[in-house]
Coordinates of C-alpha atoms in Angstrom, one line a residue:
M1 CA 0.0 0.0 0.0
I2 CA 2.8 2.4 0.9
L3 CA 4.4 1.9 -2.5
F4 CA 1.2 2.7 -4.2
L5 CA 0.7 5.9 -2.2
R6 CA 4.3 7.0 -2.9
A7 CA 3.8 6.4 -6.6
L8 CA 0.5 8.3 -6.5
L9 CA 2.1 11.3 -4.8
F10 CA 4.9 11.2 -7.5
Y11 CA 2.3 11.3 -10.4
I12 CA 0.2 14.0 -8.7
V13 CA 3.1 16.4 -9.5
Y14 CA 4.8 14.6 -12.4
V15 CA 1.7 14.7 -14.7
P16 CA 0.8 18.4 -14.2
L17 CA 4.5 19.3 -14.6
S18 CA 4.6 17.5 -17.9
I19 CA 1.4 19.2 -19.0
F20 CA 2.8 22.6 -18.0
Y21 CA 6.1 22.2 -19.9
G22 CA 4.3 20.7 -22.9
S23 CA 1.9 23.6 -23.0
M24 CA 4.7 26.1 -22.7
S25 CA 6.8 24.5 -25.5
F26 CA 5.5 26.7 -28.2
L27 CA 6.2 29.9 -26.2
L28 CA 9.7 28.6 -25.3
L29 CA 10.6 28.6 -29.0
C30 CA 10.6 32.4 -28.9
L31 CA 13.7 32.2 -26.7
P32 CA 17.3 31.4 -27.7
K33 CA 17.8 27.7 -28.0
K34 CA 20.4 27.6 -25.1
T35 CA 17.8 29.3 -22.9
Y36 CA 14.8 27.2 -23.7
V37 CA 16.9 24.0 -23.4
A38 CA 18.1 25.1 -20.0
L39 CA 14.4 25.6 -19.0
L40 CA 13.4 22.2 -20.3
N41 CA 16.2 20.6 -18.3
L42 CA 14.5 21.9 -15.2
W43 CA 11.7 19.6 -16.2
S44 CA 14.1 16.6 -16.3
D45 CA 15.9 17.6 -13.1
A46 CA 12.6 18.2 -11.2
T47 CA 11.3 14.8 -12.3
V48 CA 14.5 13.0 -11.0
I49 CA 14.5 15.0 -7.7
W50 CA 10.7 14.5 -7.1
L51 CA 11.2 10.8 -7.7
R52 CA 13.8 10.7 -5.0
L53 CA 11.7 12.6 -2.5
T54 CA 8.5 10.7 -3.0
C55 CA 9.6 7.2 -3.9
N56 CA 13.1 7.2 -2.3
I57 CA 14.9 6.3 -5.6
S58 CA 18.4 7.8 -5.7
H59 CA 21.3 7.2 -8.1
T60 CA 25.0 6.9 -8.1
I61 CA 27.4 7.3 -11.1
E62 CA 30.7 5.4 -11.5
G63 CA 33.2 6.6 -14.1
E64 CA 31.7 10.1 -14.5
H65 CA 35.2 11.4 -15.5
N66 CA 35.0 9.2 -18.6
F67 CA 32.3 11.4 -20.1
K68 CA 33.4 14.7 -18.6
N69 CA 37.0 14.4 -19.9
V70 CA 36.0 13.9 -23.5
G71 CA 35.7 17.7 -24.0
G72 CA 33.5 17.7 -27.0
P73 CA 30.7 15.9 -28.9
C74 CA 30.6 12.1 -28.7
V75 CA 28.2 9.2 -29.3
I76 CA 26.7 7.8 -26.2
V77 CA 25.2 4.3 -26.1
S78 CA 23.0 3.2 -23.2
N79 CA 21.0 0.2 -22.3
H80 CA 17.2 0.9 -22.1
Q81 CA 15.0 -0.3 -19.3
S82 CA 12.7 2.5 -18.1
V83 CA 11.6 6.1 -18.3
W84 CA 14.1 7.2 -15.8
E85 CA 17.2 7.2 -18.1
T86 CA 15.3 9.2 -20.8
Y87 CA 14.9 12.0 -18.3
F88 CA 18.2 11.8 -16.5
L89 CA 20.5 11.3 -19.5
Q90 CA 18.8 14.1 -21.5
G91 CA 19.8 16.6 -18.8
Y92 CA 23.1 15.1 -17.7
L93 CA 24.6 14.7 -21.1
M94 CA 23.7 18.2 -22.5
P95 CA 24.2 19.3 -25.2
V96 CA 22.8 16.0 -26.6
C97 CA 20.1 14.9 -29.0
T98 CA 18.4 11.5 -28.6
V99 CA 17.5 9.0 -31.2
L100 CA 13.9 7.9 -30.5
K101 CA 10.8 6.5 -32.1
K102 CA 8.7 9.1 -33.8
E103 CA 5.5 8.1 -32.1
L104 CA 6.8 9.7 -28.9
L105 CA 6.6 13.1 -30.4
G106 CA 2.9 12.7 -31.0
I107 CA 2.1 12.2 -27.3
P108 CA 0.2 15.3 -26.1
F109 CA 2.3 17.7 -23.9
F110 CA 5.1 15.2 -23.3
G111 CA 5.9 14.9 -27.0
W112 CA 5.5 18.6 -27.6
G113 CA 8.2 19.4 -25.0
L114 CA 10.4 16.5 -26.3
R115 CA 10.4 18.1 -29.8
L116 CA 12.3 21.1 -28.5
Y117 CA 15.3 18.9 -27.7
D118 CA 15.7 18.5 -31.5
P119 CA 15.8 14.7 -31.3
I120 CA 16.3 12.3 -34.2
P121 CA 12.9 10.6 -34.7
I122 CA 12.8 7.3 -36.6
D123 CA 10.2 5.0 -38.0
R124 CA 10.9 1.5 -36.5
K125 CA 8.6 0.0 -39.2
N126 CA 11.2 1.0 -41.8
P127 CA 14.5 -0.2 -40.4
V128 CA 16.6 0.4 -43.6
A129 CA 15.4 4.0 -43.8
S130 CA 15.9 4.5 -40.1
I131 CA 19.5 3.4 -40.2
K132 CA 20.3 5.9 -43.0
K133 CA 18.4 8.7 -41.2
I134 CA 20.2 8.0 -37.9
K135 CA 23.6 8.2 -39.6
K136 CA 22.8 11.3 -41.7
D137 CA 21.2 13.3 -38.9
G138 CA 23.6 12.0 -36.3
V139 CA 26.6 13.2 -38.3
Q140 CA 25.0 16.6 -38.7
R141 CA 24.3 16.9 -34.9
I142 CA 27.9 16.0 -34.1
Q143 CA 29.2 18.5 -36.6
S144 CA 27.0 21.2 -34.9
G145 CA 28.6 20.5 -31.5
S146 CA 25.9 18.2 -30.0
S147 CA 26.5 14.7 -28.7
V148 CA 24.1 11.9 -29.8
L149 CA 22.4 9.5 -27.4
I150 CA 21.4 6.1 -28.8
F151 CA 19.6 3.2 -27.1
P152 CA 20.9 0.6 -29.5
E153 CA 18.7 -2.2 -28.3
G154 CA 15.8 -0.4 -30.0
T155 CA 13.3 -1.0 -27.2
R156 CA 13.2 -1.4 -23.4
R157 CA 14.5 -4.6 -22.0
P158 CA 13.9 -6.3 -18.6
P159 CA 16.6 -5.5 -16.0
G160 CA 19.7 -7.7 -16.5
D161 CA 18.7 -8.6 -20.1
I162 CA 20.8 -6.9 -22.8
G163 CA 19.5 -7.0 -26.3
T164 CA 21.5 -7.1 -29.5
Y165 CA 23.1 -3.7 -30.2
A166 CA 22.5 -2.0 -33.6
R167 CA 25.3 -0.5 -35.6
S168 CA 24.2 3.1 -35.9
A169 CA 26.4 4.4 -33.1
V170 CA 29.5 3.0 -34.7
D171 CA 28.5 4.3 -38.1
I172 CA 28.2 7.9 -36.7
A173 CA 31.5 7.6 -34.7
K174 CA 33.4 6.3 -37.7
A175 CA 32.1 9.0 -40.0
T176 CA 32.9 11.9 -37.6
G177 CA 36.0 10.5 -35.7
V178 CA 34.4 11.1 -32.2
P179 CA 34.6 8.5 -29.5
I180 CA 31.8 6.2 -28.2
I181 CA 30.9 6.4 -24.5
P182 CA 29.1 3.3 -23.3
I183 CA 26.7 3.5 -20.3
V184 CA 24.9 0.8 -18.4
H185 CA 22.4 1.1 -15.5
N186 CA 19.7 -0.8 -13.6
A187 CA 17.0 1.8 -13.5
G188 CA 14.4 -0.7 -14.5
C189 CA 14.7 -2.4 -11.2
F190 CA 13.2 0.7 -9.5
W191 CA 11.2 2.6 -12.1
L192 CA 9.3 -0.4 -13.4
N193 CA 8.4 -0.5 -17.1
K194 CA 4.7 0.0 -17.8
R195 CA 3.8 -0.1 -14.1
M196 CA 2.8 2.6 -11.7
I197 CA 4.5 1.2 -8.7
K198 CA 8.1 2.4 -8.0
I199 CA 10.6 0.4 -5.9
A200 CA 12.7 2.3 -3.4
G201 CA 16.5 2.0 -3.8
N202 CA 19.6 3.3 -5.6
I203 CA 20.0 3.2 -9.3
E204 CA 23.5 2.3 -10.2
M205 CA 24.9 3.8 -13.4
I206 CA 28.4 3.1 -14.9
I207 CA 30.0 5.2 -17.6
G208 CA 32.7 3.3 -19.5
E209 CA 36.0 4.6 -21.0
P210 CA 35.8 6.2 -24.4
I211 CA 35.9 3.7 -27.3
I212 CA 37.8 4.8 -30.4
V213 CA 36.6 3.3 -33.6
G214 CA 39.4 4.4 -35.9
D215 CA 39.7 2.0 -38.9
R216 CA 38.3 -1.0 -37.0
G217 CA 35.4 -3.0 -38.4
T218 CA 31.9 -2.2 -37.3
K219 CA 31.2 -5.7 -36.0
E220 CA 34.4 -5.7 -33.9
V221 CA 33.5 -2.4 -32.2
I222 CA 29.9 -3.5 -31.6
A223 CA 31.1 -6.7 -30.0
E224 CA 33.4 -4.7 -27.7
I225 CA 30.6 -2.5 -26.6
Q226 CA 28.2 -5.4 -26.1
E227 CA 30.7 -7.4 -24.1
W228 CA 31.5 -4.4 -21.8
T229 CA 27.7 -3.8 -21.3
E230 CA 26.9 -7.4 -20.5
T231 CA 29.9 -7.7 -18.1
R232 CA 29.1 -4.5 -16.2
T233 CA 25.3 -5.4 -16.2
A234 CA 26.1 -8.7 -14.5
E235 CA 28.2 -6.9 -11.9
I236 CA 25.4 -4.4 -11.1
M237 CA 22.8 -7.0 -10.8
A238 CA 25.0 -9.2 -8.6
R239 CA 25.6 -6.2 -6.2
L240 CA 21.9 -5.5 -6.1
E241 CA 21.0 -9.1 -5.3
A242 CA 23.8 -9.1 -2.6
S243 CA 22.3 -6.0 -1.0
K244 CA 18.9 -7.5 -0.9
R245 CA 20.2 -10.6 0.8
S246 CA 22.0 -8.6 3.4
A247 CA 19.1 -6.2 4.1

């Protein structure tokens, strides 16, 4: 019962906040991009903070220097489990644009605000065209000074389960010469996918060392990213299970 009440309290603020920012999105366009993106990030930050206050879900980051020391645009690849990482990473990685399914932009209020981040929307029903669009638009975003965030599994996966990574991140990095930063987390253990209930605890996020593509083959780089992600995921899940047993 207490979990339901905590989640209800979270949504009592979360939903109106999303409606407010979505409704304001058209007015924000009148401001300089740097200003309205900063205001939009308040939405992301407020969501993460309110989640901690109401549902007692915090987070820790290992390897933060791996991203901070890049000093320029890069391609970020992250596993995908919940809504949490879409909010947190959008604000944390700025300036960044996210590759996402185009249907999200059609969601009232939420999608309207999301459009202002200048994402790369794709049609998952047309994978060939999507791959070409991700590379073309991703290269343009990198050249304009923005990093690109990709969830290469293509859809949310259960905690601990890593799907097959697509090649788009490597294609963009190879075309632009920027590094790839891998990220792994266990947010789905706490912000449950497609469920109202939230589980109290600490989301663990790990940021890996930059991966340089160079002249290496695409399959080789994807295999390296996938192996790192699966190894670190296993470590995170093992620590979580150990903490449950000792509680």
